[in-house]
Amino acid sequence: MLETLTIRTPDDGHLHLRDGASLAAVLPHTLERFGRAVVMPNLDPPLTTVAQVLEYEKRILRLCPPQSTFKPWMTLYLDAHTSPAEIHEAAAEPAIIGAKLYPQGVTTGSASQVTDPLELMPVYEAMAESGLPLLVHGEDPDPATDPYERESRFVDRTLVPLCERLPGLRIVFEHVTTRLGVELVRSEARRMGATITVHHLLFDRRALFAGGLHPHLYCLPVPKTEADRLALLEAATGGEPCFFLGTDSAPHPRSRKECACAAGGIYSAHAAIELYAEVFEATGRLERLDDFAGRFAAEFYGQALNSGQITLVKDPWRVPDHFPLAEDELVPLRAASVVPWRLLRQASRV
Ligand code: DOR
Ligand code: ZN
């Protein structure tokens, strides 16, 4: 008998689906595994109005098979021109779960012109007033800041002052990567949550350079030290409701990864819950996966829990070396390597 693990249908607290042919190529991986996903708005151009977000939601839903119950949790993109009125409109729209801040230049699709995130105070005030959470890419936008220091700088320069100034603002510290970030989330847990990616749990910064440069392991924020990774592991597997699953799965064509200036982003949607299971098992805390993956994000966002379940079996399988992506190819995490847990496919889910 193969070992099995049955958990509540999980939610992905942070996901990039892109648009057009890329959206069609990657969406099935998420539909198979997750009941809902917080969908990032950093398209080209970014989704800065409620109307654009709702049009995007329709394009996603159109690609879901008729029997699918998948629900995208949509987000609005904040930039230097976002008005408090747009925030109130977003907050009144049930399909929109939060608004995302990408400080200028920190990652793919971050031409927000927000060079000092504290300049958006009227926007944050409207968010606090209307109860719309702020989802934040927590890296300092100053180009002079060392990439390994960007998160801790952001904590000191932006997040701590913001927390002091607006106690009523709910915040998600997206893809937290440092011990300092984890500690801030804990100390603000009453109103702050954080997503943790599976790649930041699986490896530290050494992996990018092991035997050569690995562009497919390059993501933003960059993985930090082993001590930071251990802090993330403790946070993810410790049963604390302020830490929840968010893959940050971010598809880029092979030609944008294997080139002179590689784009940041790791694709993990094809094996996301399986890889989290591997990580949780390695810590001896597999029983904690259920709440991390299927409870805490929903509770943070004030949503009902999924009613279904998924089952994983301990039956090692080999990840394909690539998937088709529009006119190009997508190289997934663990390409051509083995993943110990396998998803038991249920015909009724997708
Ligand atoms: O590595 C990343 N890729 N980090 C992000 O914050 C954005 C993402 C993307 O959109 O490709
Ligand atoms: Zn992201």
Short mmCIF file of C-alpha atoms and ligand atoms in Angstrom, two decimals:
data_model
loop_
_atom_site.label_atom_id
_atom_site.label_comp_id
_atom_site.label_asym_id
_atom_site.label_seq_id
_atom_site.Cartn_x
_atom_site.Cartn_y
_atom_site.Cartn_z
CA MET A 1 0.00 0.00 0.00
CA LEU A 2 1.35 3.44 -0.91
CA GLU A 3 1.43 6.02 1.85
CA THR A 4 -1.27 8.66 1.29
CA LEU A 5 -1.93 12.16 2.58
CA THR A 6 -5.40 13.68 2.34
CA ILE A 7 -5.78 17.38 3.09
CA ARG A 8 -8.40 20.08 2.66
CA THR A 9 -8.25 21.53 -0.85
CA PRO A 10 -5.53 24.17 -0.50
CA ASP A 11 -5.42 27.81 -1.61
CA ASP A 12 -2.43 29.46 -3.26
CA GLY A 13 -1.91 32.77 -1.48
CA HIS A 14 0.29 34.27 -4.24
CA LEU A 15 0.27 33.33 -7.91
CA HIS A 16 1.26 34.74 -11.32
CA LEU A 17 -0.98 33.51 -14.11
CA ARG A 18 -0.02 36.01 -16.87
CA ASP A 19 -2.44 36.43 -19.77
CA GLY A 20 -3.35 35.13 -23.23
CA ALA A 21 -1.61 31.94 -24.38
CA SER A 22 0.62 31.83 -21.28
CA LEU A 23 -2.41 31.97 -19.00
CA ALA A 24 -3.98 29.09 -20.93
CA ALA A 25 -0.75 27.10 -20.65
CA VAL A 26 -0.19 27.43 -16.89
CA LEU A 27 -3.70 27.65 -15.40
CA PRO A 28 -4.44 23.87 -15.51
CA HIS A 29 -1.62 23.16 -13.05
CA THR A 30 -3.23 25.43 -10.46
CA LEU A 31 -6.78 24.19 -11.18
CA GLU A 32 -5.72 20.61 -10.43
CA ARG A 33 -4.35 21.45 -7.01
CA PHE A 34 -5.94 24.59 -5.56
CA GLY A 35 -9.46 25.77 -4.79
CA ARG A 36 -8.58 29.48 -4.91
CA ALA A 37 -5.50 31.55 -5.67
CA VAL A 38 -4.55 35.16 -5.02
CA VAL A 39 -3.76 36.30 -8.56
CA MET A 40 -1.09 38.96 -9.03
CA PRO A 41 -1.85 42.05 -11.16
CA ASN A 42 1.65 42.70 -12.60
CA LEU A 43 0.61 42.15 -16.19
CA ASP A 44 1.98 44.27 -19.00
CA PRO A 45 0.41 46.82 -18.66
CA PRO A 46 -0.43 46.35 -14.96
CA LEU A 47 -4.03 46.20 -13.72
CA THR A 48 -4.41 49.61 -12.11
CA THR A 49 -8.20 49.96 -12.32
CA VAL A 50 -11.03 47.88 -10.93
CA ALA A 51 -12.46 47.55 -14.45
CA GLN A 52 -9.19 46.04 -15.74
CA VAL A 53 -9.04 43.60 -12.82
CA LEU A 54 -12.60 42.41 -13.47
CA GLU A 55 -11.90 41.93 -17.19
CA TYR A 56 -8.87 39.83 -16.27
CA GLU A 57 -10.98 37.75 -13.87
CA LYS A 58 -13.35 37.00 -16.76
CA ARG A 59 -10.46 35.87 -18.99
CA ILE A 60 -9.30 33.49 -16.24
CA LEU A 61 -12.78 32.09 -15.60
CA ARG A 62 -13.36 31.58 -19.32
CA LEU A 63 -10.43 29.17 -19.33
CA CYS A 64 -11.76 27.11 -16.42
CA PRO A 65 -13.68 23.99 -17.48
CA PRO A 66 -17.45 24.18 -16.79
CA GLN A 67 -17.28 21.77 -13.83
CA SER A 68 -14.43 23.67 -12.16
CA THR A 69 -15.17 25.46 -8.90
CA PHE A 70 -11.87 27.37 -8.96
CA LYS A 71 -12.11 30.94 -7.77
CA PRO A 72 -9.42 33.51 -8.54
CA TRP A 73 -8.98 36.03 -5.74
CA MET A 74 -8.16 39.16 -7.70
CA THR A 75 -5.83 42.03 -6.78
CA LEU A 76 -5.47 45.65 -7.85
CA TYR A 77 -2.04 47.05 -8.81
CA LEU A 78 -1.02 50.15 -6.84
CA ASP A 79 1.05 52.78 -8.57
CA ALA A 80 1.96 56.42 -7.99
CA HIS A 81 -1.41 57.50 -9.46
CA THR A 82 -3.79 55.21 -7.55
CA SER A 83 -6.58 57.25 -5.96
CA PRO A 84 -8.36 56.59 -2.66
CA ALA A 85 -11.59 56.45 -4.72
CA GLU A 86 -10.23 53.49 -6.73
CA ILE A 87 -9.44 51.76 -3.41
CA HIS A 88 -12.98 52.24 -2.14
CA GLU A 89 -14.31 50.87 -5.42
CA ALA A 90 -12.00 47.83 -5.16
CA ALA A 91 -12.98 47.22 -1.55
CA ALA A 92 -16.66 47.15 -2.53
CA GLU A 93 -16.00 44.53 -5.22
CA PRO A 94 -16.28 40.97 -3.81
CA ALA A 95 -13.96 39.54 -6.51
CA ILE A 96 -11.08 41.75 -5.33
CA ILE A 97 -9.29 40.59 -2.21
CA GLY A 98 -6.50 43.12 -1.87
CA ALA A 99 -4.21 45.62 -3.57
CA LYS A 100 -0.59 44.88 -4.40
CA LEU A 101 2.32 47.24 -4.02
CA TYR A 102 5.43 46.70 -6.13
CA PRO A 103 7.98 49.35 -5.22
CA GLN A 104 9.60 50.79 -8.37
CA GLY A 105 11.99 48.42 -10.13
CA VAL A 106 12.14 45.60 -7.58
CA THR A 107 10.95 42.82 -9.90
CA THR A 108 9.09 41.83 -13.09
CA GLY A 109 6.29 44.30 -13.84
CA SER A 110 7.23 46.82 -11.16
CA ALA A 111 7.30 50.09 -13.10
CA SER A 112 4.94 51.54 -10.49
CA GLN A 113 6.90 54.78 -10.07
CA VAL A 114 6.61 54.28 -6.33
CA THR A 115 10.15 55.06 -5.23
CA ASP A 116 9.20 55.82 -1.63
CA PRO A 117 6.39 53.47 -0.60
CA LEU A 118 5.45 55.77 2.31
CA GLU A 119 4.32 58.38 -0.21
CA LEU A 120 1.11 56.42 -0.75
CA MET A 121 -0.27 57.23 2.72
CA PRO A 122 -3.67 58.48 1.46
CA VAL A 123 -4.06 55.20 -0.41
CA TYR A 124 -3.14 53.13 2.65
CA GLU A 125 -5.53 55.20 4.76
CA ALA A 126 -8.34 54.38 2.34
CA MET A 127 -7.34 50.71 2.57
CA ALA A 128 -7.36 50.75 6.36
CA GLU A 129 -10.74 52.50 6.33
CA SER A 130 -12.33 50.12 3.85
CA GLY A 131 -10.67 46.95 5.15
CA LEU A 132 -8.84 46.16 1.89
CA PRO A 133 -5.55 44.40 2.71
CA LEU A 134 -2.22 45.70 1.39
CA LEU A 135 -0.20 42.96 -0.30
CA VAL A 136 3.37 44.05 -0.51
CA HIS A 137 6.51 43.01 -2.34
CA GLY A 138 8.74 43.80 0.61
CA GLU A 139 11.96 44.99 -0.98
CA ASP A 140 13.62 48.38 -0.81
CA PRO A 141 13.48 50.08 -4.23
CA ASP A 142 16.69 52.12 -3.89
CA PRO A 143 18.89 50.79 -6.74
CA ALA A 144 21.94 51.27 -4.51
CA THR A 145 20.65 48.73 -1.99
CA ASP A 146 22.39 45.35 -2.03
CA PRO A 147 19.96 42.64 -3.26
CA TYR A 148 20.61 40.60 -0.12
CA GLU A 149 19.71 43.60 2.07
CA ARG A 150 16.61 44.73 0.21
CA GLU A 151 14.11 42.95 2.40
CA SER A 152 15.63 43.97 5.73
CA ARG A 153 15.93 47.58 4.49
CA PHE A 154 12.28 47.50 3.51
CA VAL A 155 11.34 46.25 6.97
CA ASP A 156 13.28 49.07 8.65
CA ARG A 157 12.55 51.91 6.25
CA THR A 158 8.98 51.16 5.24
CA LEU A 159 7.13 48.41 7.07
CA VAL A 160 7.94 49.32 10.65
CA PRO A 161 7.03 53.02 10.14
CA LEU A 162 3.89 52.04 8.20
CA CYS A 163 2.78 49.70 10.98
CA GLU A 164 3.26 52.48 13.52
CA ARG A 165 1.36 55.03 11.48
CA LEU A 166 -1.59 52.85 10.51
CA PRO A 167 -2.48 50.26 13.15
CA GLY A 168 -5.71 49.50 11.28
CA LEU A 169 -4.07 48.52 7.99
CA ARG A 170 -4.03 44.79 7.25
CA ILE A 171 -0.85 43.72 5.46
CA VAL A 172 0.42 40.60 3.71
CA PHE A 173 4.20 40.47 3.60
CA GLU A 174 4.51 38.54 0.34
CA HIS A 175 7.18 35.83 -0.10
CA VAL A 176 9.01 36.66 3.12
CA THR A 177 12.63 35.47 2.92
CA THR A 178 14.44 36.64 6.06
CA ARG A 179 14.45 35.92 9.78
CA LEU A 180 13.94 39.65 10.36
CA GLY A 181 10.82 39.61 8.16
CA VAL A 182 9.46 36.55 9.96
CA GLU A 183 9.98 38.26 13.32
CA LEU A 184 8.15 41.39 12.17
CA VAL A 185 5.18 39.33 10.97
CA ARG A 186 5.02 37.51 14.32
CA SER A 187 5.12 40.74 16.25
CA GLU A 188 2.33 42.23 14.09
CA ALA A 189 0.36 38.97 13.73
CA ARG A 190 -2.89 40.59 14.83
CA ARG A 191 -3.06 42.35 11.45
CA MET A 192 -0.22 41.00 9.35
CA GLY A 193 0.21 37.75 7.47
CA ALA A 194 2.95 36.46 5.21
CA THR A 195 3.15 34.07 2.31
CA ILE A 196 6.05 31.63 2.12
CA THR A 197 7.09 30.10 -1.20
CA VAL A 198 8.14 26.51 -1.57
CA HIS A 199 11.38 27.47 -3.30
CA HIS A 200 12.49 29.65 -0.38
CA LEU A 201 11.81 26.65 1.88
CA LEU A 202 13.68 24.21 -0.34
CA PHE A 203 16.99 26.03 -0.87
CA ASP A 204 19.13 28.95 0.20
CA ARG A 205 21.28 31.32 -1.88
CA ARG A 206 24.05 28.77 -2.40
CA ALA A 207 21.83 26.74 -4.74
CA LEU A 208 21.93 29.46 -7.41
CA PHE A 209 25.67 29.07 -7.78
CA ALA A 210 26.17 25.34 -7.17
CA GLY A 211 28.48 24.15 -9.94
CA GLY A 212 27.55 27.13 -12.16
CA LEU A 213 24.83 29.75 -12.47
CA HIS A 214 21.23 28.46 -12.40
CA PRO A 215 18.90 30.99 -14.02
CA HIS A 216 15.84 28.83 -13.35
CA LEU A 217 16.45 29.20 -9.61
CA TYR A 218 16.66 32.98 -9.86
CA CYS A 219 13.68 34.73 -8.31
CA LEU A 220 12.93 37.93 -6.45
CA PRO A 221 13.39 38.34 -3.61
CA VAL A 222 16.56 36.28 -3.96
CA PRO A 223 16.91 33.39 -1.53
CA LYS A 224 18.92 34.37 1.54
CA THR A 225 21.15 32.47 3.98
CA GLU A 226 20.60 29.03 5.43
CA ALA A 227 19.77 30.65 8.79
CA ASP A 228 17.02 32.63 7.05
CA ARG A 229 15.71 29.48 5.37
CA LEU A 230 15.54 27.72 8.74
CA ALA A 231 13.53 30.65 10.13
CA LEU A 232 11.10 30.28 7.21
CA LEU A 233 10.82 26.53 7.82
CA GLU A 234 10.01 27.10 11.48
CA ALA A 235 7.42 29.73 10.53
CA ALA A 236 5.76 27.58 7.87
CA THR A 237 5.61 24.37 9.88
CA GLY A 238 5.02 25.91 13.31
CA GLY A 239 1.23 26.10 13.08
CA GLU A 240 1.15 29.92 13.35
CA PRO A 241 -1.89 31.27 11.46
CA CYS A 242 0.00 34.36 10.26
CA PHE A 243 2.12 32.26 7.87
CA PHE A 244 0.47 30.67 4.87
CA LEU A 245 1.15 29.06 1.52
CA GLY A 246 1.88 31.29 -1.47
CA THR A 247 3.85 29.76 -4.32
CA ASP A 248 4.78 32.94 -6.22
CA SER A 249 4.86 30.57 -9.19
CA ALA A 250 5.98 32.91 -12.00
CA PRO A 251 6.27 31.54 -15.53
CA HIS A 252 8.88 33.01 -17.87
CA PRO A 253 9.73 31.65 -21.31
CA ARG A 254 13.00 29.77 -21.55
CA SER A 255 14.36 32.50 -23.82
CA ARG A 256 13.92 35.06 -21.00
CA LYS A 257 15.69 32.84 -18.48
CA GLU A 258 18.56 31.44 -20.52
CA CYS A 259 19.97 34.73 -21.79
CA ALA A 260 22.38 37.52 -20.90
CA CYS A 261 20.01 39.14 -18.39
CA ALA A 262 17.67 36.55 -16.90
CA ALA A 263 14.20 37.45 -15.62
CA GLY A 264 13.36 36.66 -11.98
CA GLY A 265 10.75 34.01 -11.36
CA ILE A 266 10.45 30.32 -10.54
CA TYR A 267 7.67 28.17 -11.91
CA SER A 268 6.32 25.74 -9.30
CA ALA A 269 2.58 25.47 -10.03
CA HIS A 270 3.01 22.05 -11.71
CA ALA A 271 4.09 20.41 -8.42
CA ALA A 272 3.38 23.02 -5.77
CA ILE A 273 1.50 21.13 -3.10
CA GLU A 274 3.65 18.04 -3.70
CA LEU A 275 6.83 20.05 -3.01
CA TYR A 276 5.38 21.66 0.12
CA ALA A 277 4.51 18.12 1.31
CA GLU A 278 8.13 17.12 0.75
CA VAL A 279 9.34 20.07 2.83
CA PHE A 280 6.87 19.48 5.66
CA GLU A 281 7.70 15.78 5.73
CA ALA A 282 11.41 16.52 5.98
CA THR A 283 10.75 18.56 9.13
CA GLY A 284 8.65 15.76 10.62
CA ARG A 285 5.58 18.03 10.60
CA LEU A 286 3.53 16.73 7.70
CA GLU A 287 0.37 17.03 9.79
CA ARG A 288 0.81 20.82 9.83
CA LEU A 289 0.53 21.11 6.04
CA ASP A 290 -3.27 21.02 6.07
CA ASP A 291 -3.73 24.32 7.93
CA PHE A 292 -0.77 26.07 6.31
CA ALA A 293 -2.11 25.21 2.85
CA GLY A 294 -5.87 25.16 3.33
CA ARG A 295 -6.85 27.24 6.35
CA PHE A 296 -4.66 30.21 7.24
CA ALA A 297 -4.86 32.22 4.01
CA ALA A 298 -8.65 31.85 3.87
CA GLU A 299 -8.94 32.91 7.50
CA PHE A 300 -6.70 35.94 6.97
CA TYR A 301 -8.86 37.07 4.06
CA GLY A 302 -12.10 36.30 5.90
CA GLN A 303 -13.18 33.60 3.43
CA ALA A 304 -14.86 30.25 4.05
CA LEU A 305 -12.59 27.24 3.88
CA ASN A 306 -12.72 24.97 0.83
CA SER A 307 -15.08 22.05 1.36
CA GLY A 308 -13.24 19.49 -0.79
CA GLN A 309 -10.10 17.48 -0.27
CA ILE A 310 -7.09 16.41 -2.31
CA THR A 311 -4.99 13.31 -1.87
CA LEU A 312 -1.26 12.92 -2.37
CA VAL A 313 0.46 9.54 -2.59
CA LYS A 314 4.07 8.71 -1.86
CA ASP A 315 4.83 7.59 -5.39
CA PRO A 316 7.90 9.31 -6.84
CA TRP A 317 7.46 10.79 -10.33
CA ARG A 318 9.71 12.60 -12.74
CA VAL A 319 8.94 16.22 -13.58
CA PRO A 320 9.03 16.89 -17.35
CA ASP A 321 12.10 18.79 -18.53
CA HIS A 322 9.81 21.50 -19.89
CA PHE A 323 6.21 22.45 -20.60
CA PRO A 324 4.95 24.30 -23.68
CA LEU A 325 4.50 28.04 -23.08
CA ALA A 326 2.88 29.99 -25.90
CA GLU A 327 5.54 29.98 -28.68
CA ASP A 328 8.29 29.06 -26.24
CA GLU A 329 9.03 26.62 -23.41
CA LEU A 330 8.75 26.78 -19.65
CA VAL A 331 11.37 25.08 -17.46
CA PRO A 332 9.70 24.14 -14.17
CA LEU A 333 11.20 23.74 -10.71
CA ARG A 334 12.77 20.25 -10.39
CA ALA A 335 12.79 19.86 -14.18
CA ALA A 336 13.77 16.31 -15.18
CA SER A 337 14.13 15.37 -11.49
CA VAL A 338 12.08 13.37 -9.04
CA VAL A 339 9.34 14.61 -6.70
CA PRO A 340 8.46 12.06 -3.99
CA TRP A 341 4.78 12.97 -3.52
CA ARG A 342 2.31 12.65 -6.38
CA LEU A 343 -1.13 14.20 -6.70
CA LEU A 344 -3.93 11.69 -7.08
CA ARG A 345 -5.90 13.14 -9.97
CA GLN A 346 -9.62 13.46 -9.54
CA ALA A 347 -11.49 13.68 -12.81
CA SER A 348 -14.14 15.85 -11.18
CA ARG A 349 -11.78 18.63 -10.13
CA VAL A 350 -10.86 20.14 -13.48
O1 DOR B 1 10.66 36.20 -8.98
C1 DOR B 1 9.66 36.89 -9.13
N1 DOR B 1 8.92 36.85 -10.27
N2 DOR B 1 9.29 37.71 -8.14
C2 DOR B 1 8.29 38.58 -8.28
O2 DOR B 1 8.04 39.30 -7.37
C3 DOR B 1 7.57 38.70 -9.57
C4 DOR B 1 7.66 37.48 -10.35
C5 DOR B 1 7.21 37.63 -11.78
O3 DOR B 1 6.17 38.25 -12.00
O4 DOR B 1 7.87 37.09 -12.66
ZN ZN B 2 5.01 37.34 -7.06
#
